[in-house]
Short mmCIF file of C-alpha atoms in Angstrom, two decimals:
data_model
loop_
_atom_site.label_atom_id
_atom_site.label_comp_id
_atom_site.label_asym_id
_atom_site.label_seq_id
_atom_site.Cartn_x
_atom_site.Cartn_y
_atom_site.Cartn_z
CA MET Z 1 15.48 -14.47 -6.77
CA SER Z 2 17.47 -16.73 -9.01
CA ASN Z 3 16.67 -18.18 -12.32
CA ALA Z 4 18.29 -21.34 -11.44
CA PRO Z 5 15.93 -24.38 -12.02
CA GLY Z 6 14.15 -25.87 -8.90
CA ASN Z 7 13.96 -22.53 -7.20
CA VAL Z 8 10.63 -23.27 -5.68
CA SER Z 9 11.47 -25.40 -2.88
CA LEU Z 10 13.91 -22.56 -1.90
CA ALA Z 11 11.21 -19.95 -1.95
CA LYS Z 12 9.10 -22.34 0.46
CA GLN Z 13 12.04 -22.30 2.83
CA LEU Z 14 12.48 -18.45 2.91
CA VAL Z 15 8.83 -18.11 3.54
CA ASP Z 16 9.69 -20.08 6.75
CA HIS Z 17 12.89 -18.36 7.69
CA PRO Z 18 13.05 -16.32 10.78
CA ALA Z 19 14.01 -12.87 8.96
CA PHE Z 20 10.92 -13.33 6.77
CA ASN Z 21 7.84 -11.48 8.11
CA ILE Z 22 5.01 -12.42 6.04
CA GLY Z 23 2.99 -9.38 7.67
CA ASN Z 24 5.68 -6.82 6.42
CA PRO Z 25 4.24 -6.06 2.67
CA ASN Z 26 7.89 -5.20 1.44
CA ASN Z 27 9.11 -8.71 2.41
CA CYS Z 28 6.14 -9.99 0.78
CA TYR Z 29 6.82 -7.85 -2.41
CA SER Z 30 10.49 -8.83 -2.31
CA LEU Z 31 9.90 -12.53 -2.29
CA PHE Z 32 6.73 -13.23 -3.74
CA LEU Z 33 6.99 -10.76 -6.78
CA GLY Z 34 10.67 -11.38 -7.40
CA PHE Z 35 9.67 -15.01 -7.40
CA ALA Z 36 7.14 -13.92 -10.09
CA ARG Z 37 9.43 -12.53 -12.03
CA SER Z 38 11.67 -15.67 -12.51
CA PRO Z 39 10.50 -16.95 -15.90
CA VAL Z 40 12.35 -20.64 -14.98
CA ASN Z 41 10.56 -21.05 -11.49
CA PHE Z 42 7.34 -19.09 -11.93
CA HIS Z 43 6.69 -20.30 -15.34
CA ALA Z 44 7.81 -23.91 -14.77
CA ALA Z 45 6.37 -26.34 -16.80
CA ASN Z 46 4.76 -28.52 -13.98
CA GLY Z 47 3.09 -25.68 -12.64
CA SER Z 48 4.62 -25.52 -9.30
CA GLY Z 49 5.21 -21.89 -9.39
CA TYR Z 50 1.78 -20.97 -10.19
CA GLU Z 51 0.65 -23.22 -7.23
CA PHE Z 52 3.03 -21.73 -4.91
CA MET Z 53 2.38 -18.13 -5.82
CA ALA Z 54 -1.36 -18.81 -5.63
CA ASP Z 55 -0.92 -20.35 -1.88
CA SER Z 56 1.03 -17.18 -0.70
CA VAL Z 57 -1.66 -15.01 -2.47
CA LEU Z 58 -4.36 -17.07 -0.34
CA ARG Z 59 -2.19 -16.59 2.62
CA VAL Z 60 -1.06 -12.77 2.72
CA ASP Z 61 -5.05 -12.23 1.65
CA LYS Z 62 -5.71 -13.09 5.30
CA LEU Z 63 -3.46 -10.49 6.62
CA ASN Z 64 -3.21 -7.78 3.88
CA HIS Z 65 -5.67 -7.81 1.11
CA GLN Z 66 -3.70 -5.04 -0.90
CA VAL Z 67 -0.34 -6.80 -0.80
CA ALA Z 68 -2.21 -10.09 -2.01
CA ALA Z 69 -3.91 -8.34 -4.68
CA ARG Z 70 -0.55 -6.89 -5.92
CA MET Z 71 0.70 -10.31 -5.69
CA VAL Z 72 -1.97 -12.06 -7.52
CA SER Z 73 -1.71 -9.63 -10.50
CA ALA Z 74 1.10 -11.69 -11.52
CA PHE Z 75 -1.44 -14.13 -12.92
CA THR Z 76 -2.95 -11.35 -15.09
CA THR Z 77 -1.19 -12.04 -18.07
CA PHE Z 78 -1.69 -15.57 -18.50
CA LYS Z 79 -3.28 -15.64 -21.75
CA GLN Z 80 0.01 -14.45 -23.22
CA PHE Z 81 1.44 -18.06 -22.95
CA ASP Z 82 1.47 -21.13 -24.48
CA THR Z 83 -1.56 -23.37 -23.88
CA LYS Z 84 -0.27 -25.49 -21.23
CA ARG Z 85 0.66 -22.58 -19.14
CA GLN Z 86 -2.45 -20.82 -19.83
CA ALA Z 87 -4.66 -23.59 -18.37
CA LEU Z 88 -2.24 -24.11 -15.31
CA MET Z 89 -2.59 -20.36 -14.58
CA LYS Z 90 -6.07 -20.46 -15.13
CA ALA Z 91 -6.44 -23.62 -12.66
CA GLN Z 92 -4.69 -21.34 -10.01
CA LEU Z 93 -6.83 -18.04 -10.69
CA GLU Z 94 -10.12 -19.93 -10.60
CA ARG Z 95 -9.07 -21.94 -7.19
CA ILE Z 96 -8.27 -18.15 -5.93
CA VAL Z 97 -11.68 -16.98 -7.00
CA ALA Z 98 -13.10 -19.95 -5.42
CA THR Z 99 -11.92 -19.99 -1.83
CA PRO Z 100 -14.10 -18.71 1.03
CA GLY Z 101 -13.76 -15.82 2.82
CA LEU Z 102 -11.50 -13.90 -0.20
CA SER Z 103 -11.11 -10.33 -0.02
CA GLU Z 104 -12.79 -8.14 -2.49
CA ASN Z 105 -9.64 -6.66 -3.42
CA VAL Z 106 -8.08 -10.03 -4.70
CA PHE Z 107 -11.50 -11.35 -6.11
CA GLU Z 108 -11.94 -8.44 -8.43
CA ILE Z 109 -8.39 -8.86 -10.02
CA ALA Z 110 -8.45 -12.47 -10.37
CA SER Z 111 -11.95 -12.72 -11.80
CA LYS Z 112 -11.08 -10.04 -14.37
CA SER Z 113 -8.33 -11.85 -15.31
CA LEU Z 114 -10.40 -14.81 -15.94
CA ALA Z 115 -12.80 -12.96 -17.81
#
């Protein structure tokens, strides 16, 4: 995933691309974890990268708990960032943890991150 600003919208488009299969773990790792490694887009000041990633974690969790658990690990270092980004990341972790029907795998990682 490129570090060019504004790639949140591109990542959203890639999710809907016919070649992308959200049920394929390698597709998820490539797109979502690649996105999470983009300091410009995942850590966008407006929080759009965090929201996209949290939405993606919740979507994948319905299909594959283990893949979603690995994806949510992108949020585990939130305390290392500035207070604004910490608050934005924490809000997404709290939203994930509060989701009804969340898998134990994702809940464990997200809740431990908040502790």
